[in-house]
Amino acid sequence: MRHLLNPLDFSVEEIDQLLDLAADIEHHLPKYAHVCEGKKIATLFYEPSTRTRLSFESAMLNLGGSVLGFSSADSSSASKGESVADTIRIISCYADICAIRHPKEGAPLVAANNSSIPVINAGDGGHQHPTQTLTDLMTIRSLKGRLDHMTVGICGDLKFGRTVHSLINALVRYPGIRFILISPPELSIPGYIRKDVLEARGIDFKEVWNLDEAMPELDILYMTRVQRERFFNEEDYIRLKDSYILNNAKMKLAKPDMFVLHPLPRVNEISVEVDKDPRAAYFRQVQYGVYVRMALIMTLLEVEKPC
């Protein structure tokens, strides 16, 4: 039995196989409609989510399985003080696989250590978000035809953004990846990512404040929102929340084959005028997320690919 708690839980070869399966699902969706009949996924979401929770549920329903779970801690026995360890022991009696989102870093690891079913980390605090990373990788590979030899700009909240940390950890395993990290100093990449991941691997990267300056160099621009829920005081959030806003003027500085990704939800960091630009890929990214999660569910449940 395997879990997915961190993007590094899968080797590069296993990720490539998973993305190949997701691509086949994308192009031959009807043949996968019954491969998980009789299987159930439990979605345990201790903090709010729209895209991730519904994406998991859509994925399992597309595979012919069924869904149970809760969408907030208040609607679960956590509100009575039940531990994550006890909750997963109970859920293991009801479901075949589980996706858990929790505000505390490490909660999915606790769940996995006490589970008799596969556990998928659907986001834990500011730590990791591996299925978003798989979605990002599929999006990039589908749009660019590769996951190597490109310059990736990551803009916004690089300090608290779990999607950012997961994506960097995943992409550094591919050759020729270069990063431009765009943020105010208060939201710069954590020291452990800079030293233990980027510098330790000899990855080419630079940190800048100015988005306009970076735009002409980018093959991919990964925008993120400044997350109110990760701040300890409202004043810092208000001061920094509008630091970077992508609009048509900035898009004119970019390459014609540069694509914009965003893990969503968007607040105002991407102007709605950019939505009409063919390089805006963030809504396509959402659809790719369903295919990736379908492939992941099949892989962890060891369901055979249909002929």
PDB file of N, CA and C in Angstrom, residues 99-192:
ATOM      1  N   ALA A  99      -8.515  11.211   0.777  1.00  0.00           N
ATOM      2  CA  ALA A  99      -7.816  12.473   0.509  1.00  0.00           C
ATOM      3  C   ALA A  99      -8.056  13.386   1.696  1.00  0.00           C
ATOM      4  N   ILE A 100      -6.980  13.909   2.295  1.00  0.00           N
ATOM      5  CA  ILE A 100      -7.106  14.730   3.496  1.00  0.00           C
ATOM      6  C   ILE A 100      -6.447  16.084   3.302  1.00  0.00           C
ATOM      7  N   ARG A 101      -7.169  17.130   3.671  1.00  0.00           N
ATOM      8  CA  ARG A 101      -6.605  18.483   3.741  1.00  0.00           C
ATOM      9  C   ARG A 101      -6.712  18.947   5.190  1.00  0.00           C
ATOM     10  N   HIS A 102      -5.625  19.533   5.680  1.00  0.00           N
ATOM     11  CA  HIS A 102      -5.591  19.915   7.098  1.00  0.00           C
ATOM     12  C   HIS A 102      -4.739  21.172   7.253  1.00  0.00           C
ATOM     13  N   PRO A 103      -5.113  22.083   8.146  1.00  0.00           N
ATOM     14  CA  PRO A 103      -4.312  23.301   8.331  1.00  0.00           C
ATOM     15  C   PRO A 103      -2.976  23.063   9.015  1.00  0.00           C
ATOM     16  N   LYS A 104      -2.813  21.927   9.683  1.00  0.00           N
ATOM     17  CA  LYS A 104      -1.565  21.651  10.399  1.00  0.00           C
ATOM     18  C   LYS A 104      -0.613  20.845   9.523  1.00  0.00           C
ATOM     19  N   GLU A 105       0.614  21.336   9.407  1.00  0.00           N
ATOM     20  CA  GLU A 105       1.626  20.614   8.651  1.00  0.00           C
ATOM     21  C   GLU A 105       1.897  19.263   9.306  1.00  0.00           C
ATOM     22  N   GLY A 106       1.955  18.235   8.490  1.00  0.00           N
ATOM     23  CA  GLY A 106       2.236  16.900   9.006  1.00  0.00           C
ATOM     24  C   GLY A 106       1.015  16.073   9.338  1.00  0.00           C
ATOM     25  N   ALA A 107      -0.180  16.670   9.327  1.00  0.00           N
ATOM     26  CA  ALA A 107      -1.391  15.905   9.649  1.00  0.00           C
ATOM     27  C   ALA A 107      -1.606  14.730   8.686  1.00  0.00           C
ATOM     28  N   PRO A 108      -1.390  14.908   7.364  1.00  0.00           N
ATOM     29  CA  PRO A 108      -1.549  13.742   6.476  1.00  0.00           C
ATOM     30  C   PRO A 108      -0.569  12.609   6.793  1.00  0.00           C
ATOM     31  N   LEU A 109       0.637  12.952   7.273  1.00  0.00           N
ATOM     32  CA  LEU A 109       1.594  11.916   7.671  1.00  0.00           C
ATOM     33  C   LEU A 109       1.064  11.139   8.867  1.00  0.00           C
ATOM     34  N   VAL A 110       0.481  11.837   9.833  1.00  0.00           N
ATOM     35  CA  VAL A 110      -0.143  11.168  10.979  1.00  0.00           C
ATOM     36  C   VAL A 110      -1.248  10.232  10.489  1.00  0.00           C
ATOM     37  N   ALA A 111      -2.049  10.716   9.559  1.00  0.00           N
ATOM     38  CA  ALA A 111      -3.121   9.886   9.010  1.00  0.00           C
ATOM     39  C   ALA A 111      -2.554   8.639   8.335  1.00  0.00           C
ATOM     40  N   ALA A 112      -1.532   8.827   7.509  1.00  0.00           N
ATOM     41  CA  ALA A 112      -0.950   7.692   6.791  1.00  0.00           C
ATOM     42  C   ALA A 112      -0.382   6.648   7.750  1.00  0.00           C
ATOM     43  N   ASN A 113       0.226   7.116   8.846  1.00  0.00           N
ATOM     44  CA  ASN A 113       0.827   6.196   9.809  1.00  0.00           C
ATOM     45  C   ASN A 113      -0.206   5.389  10.583  1.00  0.00           C
ATOM     46  N   ASN A 114      -1.464   5.806  10.518  1.00  0.00           N
ATOM     47  CA  ASN A 114      -2.515   5.115  11.266  1.00  0.00           C
ATOM     48  C   ASN A 114      -3.606   4.549  10.355  1.00  0.00           C
ATOM     49  N   SER A 115      -3.349   4.522   9.051  1.00  0.00           N
ATOM     50  CA  SER A 115      -4.372   4.153   8.083  1.00  0.00           C
ATOM     51  C   SER A 115      -4.128   2.760   7.513  1.00  0.00           C
ATOM     52  N   SER A 116      -5.210   2.086   7.185  1.00  0.00           N
ATOM     53  CA  SER A 116      -5.107   0.814   6.466  1.00  0.00           C
ATOM     54  C   SER A 116      -5.552   0.967   5.016  1.00  0.00           C
ATOM     55  N   ILE A 117      -5.731   2.223   4.560  1.00  0.00           N
ATOM     56  CA  ILE A 117      -6.047   2.520   3.164  1.00  0.00           C
ATOM     57  C   ILE A 117      -5.071   3.590   2.667  1.00  0.00           C
ATOM     58  N   PRO A 118      -4.872   3.730   1.345  1.00  0.00           N
ATOM     59  CA  PRO A 118      -3.980   4.777   0.840  1.00  0.00           C
ATOM     60  C   PRO A 118      -4.467   6.175   1.225  1.00  0.00           C
ATOM     61  N   VAL A 119      -3.539   7.039   1.610  1.00  0.00           N
ATOM     62  CA  VAL A 119      -3.839   8.413   2.004  1.00  0.00           C
ATOM     63  C   VAL A 119      -3.173   9.362   1.007  1.00  0.00           C
ATOM     64  N   ILE A 120      -3.943  10.346   0.546  1.00  0.00           N
ATOM     65  CA  ILE A 120      -3.439  11.379  -0.353  1.00  0.00           C
ATOM     66  C   ILE A 120      -3.464  12.703   0.391  1.00  0.00           C
ATOM     67  N   ASN A 121      -2.330  13.374   0.430  1.00  0.00           N
ATOM     68  CA  ASN A 121      -2.248  14.706   1.024  1.00  0.00           C
ATOM     69  C   ASN A 121      -2.866  15.715   0.055  1.00  0.00           C
ATOM     70  N   ALA A 122      -3.982  16.316   0.454  1.00  0.00           N
ATOM     71  CA  ALA A 122      -4.648  17.323  -0.378  1.00  0.00           C
ATOM     72  C   ALA A 122      -4.308  18.736   0.091  1.00  0.00           C
ATOM     73  N   GLY A 123      -3.205  18.858   0.846  1.00  0.00           N
ATOM     74  CA  GLY A 123      -2.748  20.154   1.331  1.00  0.00           C
ATOM     75  C   GLY A 123      -2.648  20.173   2.839  1.00  0.00           C
ATOM     76  N   ASP A 124      -1.449  20.487   3.350  1.00  0.00           N
ATOM     77  CA  ASP A 124      -1.297  20.584   4.818  1.00  0.00           C
ATOM     78  C   ASP A 124      -0.581  21.877   5.170  1.00  0.00           C
ATOM     79  N   GLY A 125      -1.360  22.849   5.627  1.00  0.00           N
ATOM     80  CA  GLY A 125      -0.825  24.137   6.033  1.00  0.00           C
ATOM     81  C   GLY A 125      -0.041  24.790   4.909  1.00  0.00           C
ATOM     82  N   GLY A 126       1.131  25.318   5.235  1.00  0.00           N
ATOM     83  CA  GLY A 126       1.992  25.918   4.224  1.00  0.00           C
ATOM     84  C   GLY A 126       3.050  24.957   3.729  1.00  0.00           C
ATOM     85  N   HIS A 127       2.804  23.666   3.893  1.00  0.00           N
ATOM     86  CA  HIS A 127       3.842  22.657   3.674  1.00  0.00           C
ATOM     87  C   HIS A 127       3.838  22.123   2.243  1.00  0.00           C
ATOM     88  N   GLN A 128       2.918  21.196   1.926  1.00  0.00           N
ATOM     89  CA  GLN A 128       2.920  20.535   0.628  1.00  0.00           C
ATOM     90  C   GLN A 128       1.513  20.456   0.049  1.00  0.00           C
ATOM     91  N   HIS A 129       1.451  20.333  -1.268  1.00  0.00           N
ATOM     92  CA  HIS A 129       0.179  20.133  -1.973  1.00  0.00           C
ATOM     93  C   HIS A 129       0.492  19.289  -3.217  1.00  0.00           C
ATOM     94  N   PRO A 130       0.803  18.005  -3.024  1.00  0.00           N
ATOM     95  CA  PRO A 130       1.354  17.207  -4.121  1.00  0.00           C
ATOM     96  C   PRO A 130       0.419  17.003  -5.306  1.00  0.00           C
ATOM     97  N   THR A 131      -0.892  16.905  -5.090  1.00  0.00           N
ATOM     98  CA  THR A 131      -1.763  16.691  -6.258  1.00  0.00           C
ATOM     99  C   THR A 131      -1.907  17.958  -7.085  1.00  0.00           C
ATOM    100  N   GLN A 132      -1.771  19.136  -6.464  1.00  0.00           N
ATOM    101  CA  GLN A 132      -1.713  20.361  -7.252  1.00  0.00           C
ATOM    102  C   GLN A 132      -0.433  20.369  -8.087  1.00  0.00           C
ATOM    103  N   THR A 133       0.646  19.878  -7.504  1.00  0.00           N
ATOM    104  CA  THR A 133       1.906  19.812  -8.239  1.00  0.00           C
ATOM    105  C   THR A 133       1.799  18.871  -9.432  1.00  0.00           C
ATOM    106  N   LEU A 134       1.176  17.723  -9.257  1.00  0.00           N
ATOM    107  CA  LEU A 134       0.965  16.806 -10.383  1.00  0.00           C
ATOM    108  C   LEU A 134       0.126  17.475 -11.462  1.00  0.00           C
ATOM    109  N   THR A 135      -0.878  18.233 -11.029  1.00  0.00           N
ATOM    110  CA  THR A 135      -1.696  18.993 -11.974  1.00  0.00           C
ATOM    111  C   THR A 135      -0.849  20.008 -12.727  1.00  0.00           C
ATOM    112  N   ASP A 136       0.004  20.720 -12.005  1.00  0.00           N
ATOM    113  CA  ASP A 136       0.879  21.714 -12.624  1.00  0.00           C
ATOM    114  C   ASP A 136       1.808  21.056 -13.644  1.00  0.00           C
ATOM    115  N   LEU A 137       2.371  19.902 -13.280  1.00  0.00           N
ATOM    116  CA  LEU A 137       3.283  19.204 -14.182  1.00  0.00           C
ATOM    117  C   LEU A 137       2.565  18.748 -15.448  1.00  0.00           C
ATOM    118  N   MET A 138       1.356  18.231 -15.290  1.00  0.00           N
ATOM    119  CA  MET A 138       0.602  17.810 -16.472  1.00  0.00           C
ATOM    120  C   MET A 138       0.272  18.991 -17.365  1.00  0.00           C
ATOM    121  N   THR A 139      -0.087  20.116 -16.747  1.00  0.00           N
ATOM    122  CA  THR A 139      -0.414  21.314 -17.516  1.00  0.00           C
ATOM    123  C   THR A 139       0.791  21.789 -18.314  1.00  0.00           C
ATOM    124  N   ILE A 140       1.935  21.873 -17.641  1.00  0.00           N
ATOM    125  CA  ILE A 140       3.147  22.331 -18.324  1.00  0.00           C
ATOM    126  C   ILE A 140       3.531  21.373 -19.447  1.00  0.00           C
ATOM    127  N   ARG A 141       3.492  20.079 -19.156  1.00  0.00           N
ATOM    128  CA  ARG A 141       3.885  19.102 -20.177  1.00  0.00           C
ATOM    129  C   ARG A 141       2.927  19.119 -21.366  1.00  0.00           C
ATOM    130  N   SER A 142       1.647  19.290 -21.102  1.00  0.00           N
ATOM    131  CA  SER A 142       0.666  19.313 -22.180  1.00  0.00           C
ATOM    132  C   SER A 142       0.832  20.555 -23.053  1.00  0.00           C
ATOM    133  N   LEU A 143       1.149  21.697 -22.427  1.00  0.00           N
ATOM    134  CA  LEU A 143       1.257  22.956 -23.163  1.00  0.00           C
ATOM    135  C   LEU A 143       2.608  23.126 -23.846  1.00  0.00           C
ATOM    136  N   LYS A 144       3.679  22.696 -23.183  1.00  0.00           N
ATOM    137  CA  LYS A 144       5.026  22.923 -23.702  1.00  0.00           C
ATOM    138  C   LYS A 144       5.646  21.671 -24.331  1.00  0.00           C
ATOM    139  N   GLY A 145       5.049  20.518 -24.077  1.00  0.00           N
ATOM    140  CA  GLY A 145       5.581  19.286 -24.640  1.00  0.00           C
ATOM    141  C   GLY A 145       6.766  18.720 -23.892  1.00  0.00           C
ATOM    142  N   ARG A 146       7.096  19.292 -22.732  1.00  0.00           N
ATOM    143  CA  ARG A 146       8.260  18.836 -21.969  1.00  0.00           C
ATOM    144  C   ARG A 146       8.176  19.373 -20.540  1.00  0.00           C
ATOM    145  N   LEU A 147       9.057  18.836 -19.686  1.00  0.00           N
ATOM    146  CA  LEU A 147       9.181  19.323 -18.315  1.00  0.00           C
ATOM    147  C   LEU A 147      10.631  19.696 -18.002  1.00  0.00           C
ATOM    148  N   ASP A 148      11.429  19.889 -19.044  1.00  0.00           N
ATOM    149  CA  ASP A 148      12.829  20.208 -18.824  1.00  0.00           C
ATOM    150  C   ASP A 148      13.229  21.417 -19.676  1.00  0.00           C
ATOM    151  N   HIS A 149      14.410  21.955 -19.373  1.00  0.00           N
ATOM    152  CA  HIS A 149      15.018  23.036 -20.146  1.00  0.00           C
ATOM    153  C   HIS A 149      14.045  24.197 -20.396  1.00  0.00           C
ATOM    154  N   MET A 150      13.650  24.835 -19.315  1.00  0.00           N
ATOM    155  CA  MET A 150      12.798  26.018 -19.424  1.00  0.00           C
ATOM    156  C   MET A 150      12.999  26.914 -18.207  1.00  0.00           C
ATOM    157  N   THR A 151      12.588  28.179 -18.372  1.00  0.00           N
ATOM    158  CA  THR A 151      12.654  29.154 -17.283  1.00  0.00           C
ATOM    159  C   THR A 151      11.259  29.341 -16.708  1.00  0.00           C
ATOM    160  N   VAL A 152      11.132  29.084 -15.425  1.00  0.00           N
ATOM    161  CA  VAL A 152       9.849  29.137 -14.736  1.00  0.00           C
ATOM    162  C   VAL A 152       9.868  30.310 -13.762  1.00  0.00           C
ATOM    163  N   GLY A 153       8.955  31.239 -13.931  1.00  0.00           N
ATOM    164  CA  GLY A 153       8.795  32.339 -12.989  1.00  0.00           C
ATOM    165  C   GLY A 153       7.703  32.015 -11.993  1.00  0.00           C
ATOM    166  N   ILE A 154       7.973  32.215 -10.719  1.00  0.00           N
ATOM    167  CA  ILE A 154       6.970  31.983  -9.671  1.00  0.00           C
ATOM    168  C   ILE A 154       6.799  33.297  -8.929  1.00  0.00           C
ATOM    169  N   CYS A 155       5.560  33.788  -8.903  1.00  0.00           N
ATOM    170  CA  CYS A 155       5.308  35.160  -8.469  1.00  0.00           C
ATOM    171  C   CYS A 155       4.260  35.221  -7.364  1.00  0.00           C
ATOM    172  N   GLY A 156       4.531  36.055  -6.358  1.00  0.00           N
ATOM    173  CA  GLY A 156       3.533  36.322  -5.320  1.00  0.00           C
ATOM    174  C   GLY A 156       4.000  35.881  -3.955  1.00  0.00           C
ATOM    175  N   ASP A 157       3.202  35.031  -3.316  1.00  0.00           N
ATOM    176  CA  ASP A 157       3.491  34.568  -1.964  1.00  0.00           C
ATOM    177  C   ASP A 157       4.341  33.309  -2.034  1.00  0.00           C
ATOM    178  N   LEU A 158       5.647  33.481  -1.987  1.00  0.00           N
ATOM    179  CA  LEU A 158       6.559  32.351  -2.060  1.00  0.00           C
ATOM    180  C   LEU A 158       6.913  31.818  -0.669  1.00  0.00           C
ATOM    181  N   LYS A 159       6.570  32.562   0.360  1.00  0.00           N
ATOM    182  CA  LYS A 159       6.892  32.157   1.728  1.00  0.00           C
ATOM    183  C   LYS A 159       5.904  31.127   2.259  1.00  0.00           C
ATOM    184  N   PHE A 160       4.611  31.413   2.115  1.00  0.00           N
ATOM    185  CA  PHE A 160       3.582  30.550   2.690  1.00  0.00           C
ATOM    186  C   PHE A 160       2.950  29.609   1.668  1.00  0.00           C
ATOM    187  N   GLY A 161       3.230  29.815   0.375  1.00  0.00           N
ATOM    188  CA  GLY A 161       2.524  29.075  -0.669  1.00  0.00           C
ATOM    189  C   GLY A 161       2.964  27.624  -0.773  1.00  0.00           C
ATOM    190  N   ARG A 162       2.137  26.699  -0.284  1.00  0.00           N
ATOM    191  CA  ARG A 162       2.491  25.278  -0.327  1.00  0.00           C
ATOM    192  C   ARG A 162       2.573  24.772  -1.764  1.00  0.00           C
ATOM    193  N   THR A 163       1.778  25.345  -2.671  1.00  0.00           N
ATOM    194  CA  THR A 163       1.864  24.920  -4.071  1.00  0.00           C
ATOM    195  C   THR A 163       3.219  25.288  -4.656  1.00  0.00           C
ATOM    196  N   VAL A 164       3.757  26.426  -4.237  1.00  0.00           N
ATOM    197  CA  VAL A 164       5.072  26.870  -4.706  1.00  0.00           C
ATOM    198  C   VAL A 164       6.163  25.917  -4.238  1.00  0.00           C
ATOM    199  N   HIS A 165       6.137  25.583  -2.959  1.00  0.00           N
ATOM    200  CA  HIS A 165       7.159  24.707  -2.388  1.00  0.00           C
ATOM    201  C   HIS A 165       7.126  23.338  -3.044  1.00  0.00           C
ATOM    202  N   SER A 166       5.921  22.807  -3.263  1.00  0.00           N
ATOM    203  CA  SER A 166       5.789  21.501  -3.902  1.00  0.00           C
ATOM    204  C   SER A 166       6.278  21.530  -5.346  1.00  0.00           C
ATOM    205  N   LEU A 167       5.926  22.593  -6.069  1.00  0.00           N
ATOM    206  CA  LEU A 167       6.310  22.671  -7.478  1.00  0.00           C
ATOM    207  C   LEU A 167       7.827  22.764  -7.639  1.00  0.00           C
ATOM    208  N   ILE A 168       8.472  23.567  -6.808  1.00  0.00           N
ATOM    209  CA  ILE A 168       9.932  23.681  -6.882  1.00  0.00           C
ATOM    210  C   ILE A 168      10.585  22.330  -6.613  1.00  0.00           C
ATOM    211  N   ASN A 169      10.129  21.638  -5.577  1.00  0.00           N
ATOM    212  CA  ASN A 169      10.686  20.326  -5.245  1.00  0.00           C
ATOM    213  C   ASN A 169      10.542  19.336  -6.391  1.00  0.00           C
ATOM    214  N   ALA A 170       9.443  19.433  -7.119  1.00  0.00           N
ATOM    215  CA  ALA A 170       9.211  18.508  -8.226  1.00  0.00           C
ATOM    216  C   ALA A 170      10.034  18.869  -9.452  1.00  0.00           C
ATOM    217  N   LEU A 171      10.095  20.154  -9.805  1.00  0.00           N
ATOM    218  CA  LEU A 171      10.738  20.557 -11.052  1.00  0.00           C
ATOM    219  C   LEU A 171      12.254  20.462 -11.005  1.00  0.00           C
ATOM    220  N   VAL A 172      12.845  20.580  -9.808  1.00  0.00           N
ATOM    221  CA  VAL A 172      14.310  20.528  -9.743  1.00  0.00           C
ATOM    222  C   VAL A 172      14.858  19.166 -10.158  1.00  0.00           C
ATOM    223  N   ARG A 173      14.013  18.169 -10.265  1.00  0.00           N
ATOM    224  CA  ARG A 173      14.477  16.837 -10.670  1.00  0.00           C
ATOM    225  C   ARG A 173      14.599  16.693 -12.185  1.00  0.00           C
ATOM    226  N   TYR A 174      14.155  17.733 -12.918  1.00  0.00           N
ATOM    227  CA  TYR A 174      14.252  17.693 -14.375  1.00  0.00           C
ATOM    228  C   TYR A 174      15.422  18.570 -14.833  1.00  0.00           C
ATOM    229  N   PRO A 175      16.161  18.150 -15.875  1.00  0.00           N
ATOM    230  CA  PRO A 175      17.347  18.904 -16.288  1.00  0.00           C
ATOM    231  C   PRO A 175      16.995  20.244 -16.930  1.00  0.00           C
ATOM    232  N   GLY A 176      17.895  21.215 -16.733  1.00  0.00           N
ATOM    233  CA  GLY A 176      17.781  22.488 -17.431  1.00  0.00           C
ATOM    234  C   GLY A 176      16.690  23.409 -16.928  1.00  0.00           C
ATOM    235  N   ILE A 177      16.203  23.183 -15.700  1.00  0.00           N
ATOM    236  CA  ILE A 177      15.173  24.064 -15.128  1.00  0.00           C
ATOM    237  C   ILE A 177      15.838  25.258 -14.455  1.00  0.00           C
ATOM    238  N   ARG A 178      15.331  26.433 -14.767  1.00  0.00           N
ATOM    239  CA  ARG A 178      15.815  27.680 -14.166  1.00  0.00           C
ATOM    240  C   ARG A 178      14.618  28.409 -13.566  1.00  0.00           C
ATOM    241  N   PHE A 179      14.793  28.994 -12.390  1.00  0.00           N
ATOM    242  CA  PHE A 179      13.712  29.699 -11.716  1.00  0.00           C
ATOM    243  C   PHE A 179      14.007  31.191 -11.611  1.00  0.00           C
ATOM    244  N   ILE A 180      12.965  32.002 -11.804  1.00  0.00           N
ATOM    245  CA  ILE A 180      12.991  33.403 -11.404  1.00  0.00           C
ATOM    246  C   ILE A 180      11.912  33.556 -10.338  1.00  0.00           C
ATOM    247  N   LEU A 181      12.318  33.899  -9.137  1.00  0.00           N
ATOM    248  CA  LEU A 181      11.433  33.968  -7.975  1.00  0.00           C
ATOM    249  C   LEU A 181      11.086  35.428  -7.719  1.00  0.00           C
ATOM    250  N   ILE A 182       9.806  35.770  -7.879  1.00  0.00           N
ATOM    251  CA  ILE A 182       9.363  37.167  -7.894  1.00  0.00           C
ATOM    252  C   ILE A 182       8.469  37.417  -6.690  1.00  0.00           C
ATOM    253  N   SER A 183       8.938  38.217  -5.748  1.00  0.00           N
ATOM    254  CA  SER A 183       8.146  38.476  -4.541  1.00  0.00           C
ATOM    255  C   SER A 183       8.717  39.672  -3.800  1.00  0.00           C
ATOM    256  N   PRO A 184       7.905  40.299  -2.916  1.00  0.00           N
ATOM    257  CA  PRO A 184       8.484  41.268  -1.976  1.00  0.00           C
ATOM    258  C   PRO A 184       9.335  40.523  -0.961  1.00  0.00           C
ATOM    259  N   PRO A 185      10.293  41.210  -0.325  1.00  0.00           N
ATOM    260  CA  PRO A 185      11.187  40.524   0.616  1.00  0.00           C
ATOM    261  C   PRO A 185      10.441  39.783   1.724  1.00  0.00           C
ATOM    262  N   GLU A 186       9.318  40.346   2.176  1.00  0.00           N
ATOM    263  CA  GLU A 186       8.565  39.719   3.272  1.00  0.00           C
ATOM    264  C   GLU A 186       7.959  38.374   2.883  1.00  0.00           C
ATOM    265  N   LEU A 187       7.801  38.130   1.571  1.00  0.00           N
ATOM    266  CA  LEU A 187       7.167  36.896   1.111  1.00  0.00           C
ATOM    267  C   LEU A 187       8.118  36.055   0.263  1.00  0.00           C
ATOM    268  N   SER A 188       9.425  36.222   0.458  1.00  0.00           N
ATOM    269  CA  SER A 188      10.398  35.488  -0.334  1.00  0.00           C
ATOM    270  C   SER A 188      10.428  34.011   0.060  1.00  0.00           C
ATOM    271  N   ILE A 189      11.063  33.233  -0.787  1.00  0.00           N
ATOM    272  CA  ILE A 189      11.113  31.781  -0.597  1.00  0.00           C
ATOM    273  C   ILE A 189      11.764  31.451   0.750  1.00  0.00           C
ATOM    274  N   PRO A 190      11.262  30.454   1.477  1.00  0.00           N
ATOM    275  CA  PRO A 190      11.871  30.108   2.769  1.00  0.00           C
ATOM    276  C   PRO A 190      13.326  29.683   2.610  1.00  0.00           C
ATOM    277  N   GLY A 191      14.109  29.934   3.642  1.00  0.00           N
ATOM    278  CA  GLY A 191      15.523  29.619   3.598  1.00  0.00           C
ATOM    279  C   GLY A 191      15.813  28.158   3.325  1.00  0.00           C
ATOM    280  N   TYR A 192      14.964  27.255   3.843  1.00  0.00           N
ATOM    281  CA  TYR A 192      15.245  25.829   3.648  1.00  0.00           C
ATOM    282  C   TYR A 192      15.036  25.419   2.192  1.00  0.00           C
TER     283      TYR A 192
END
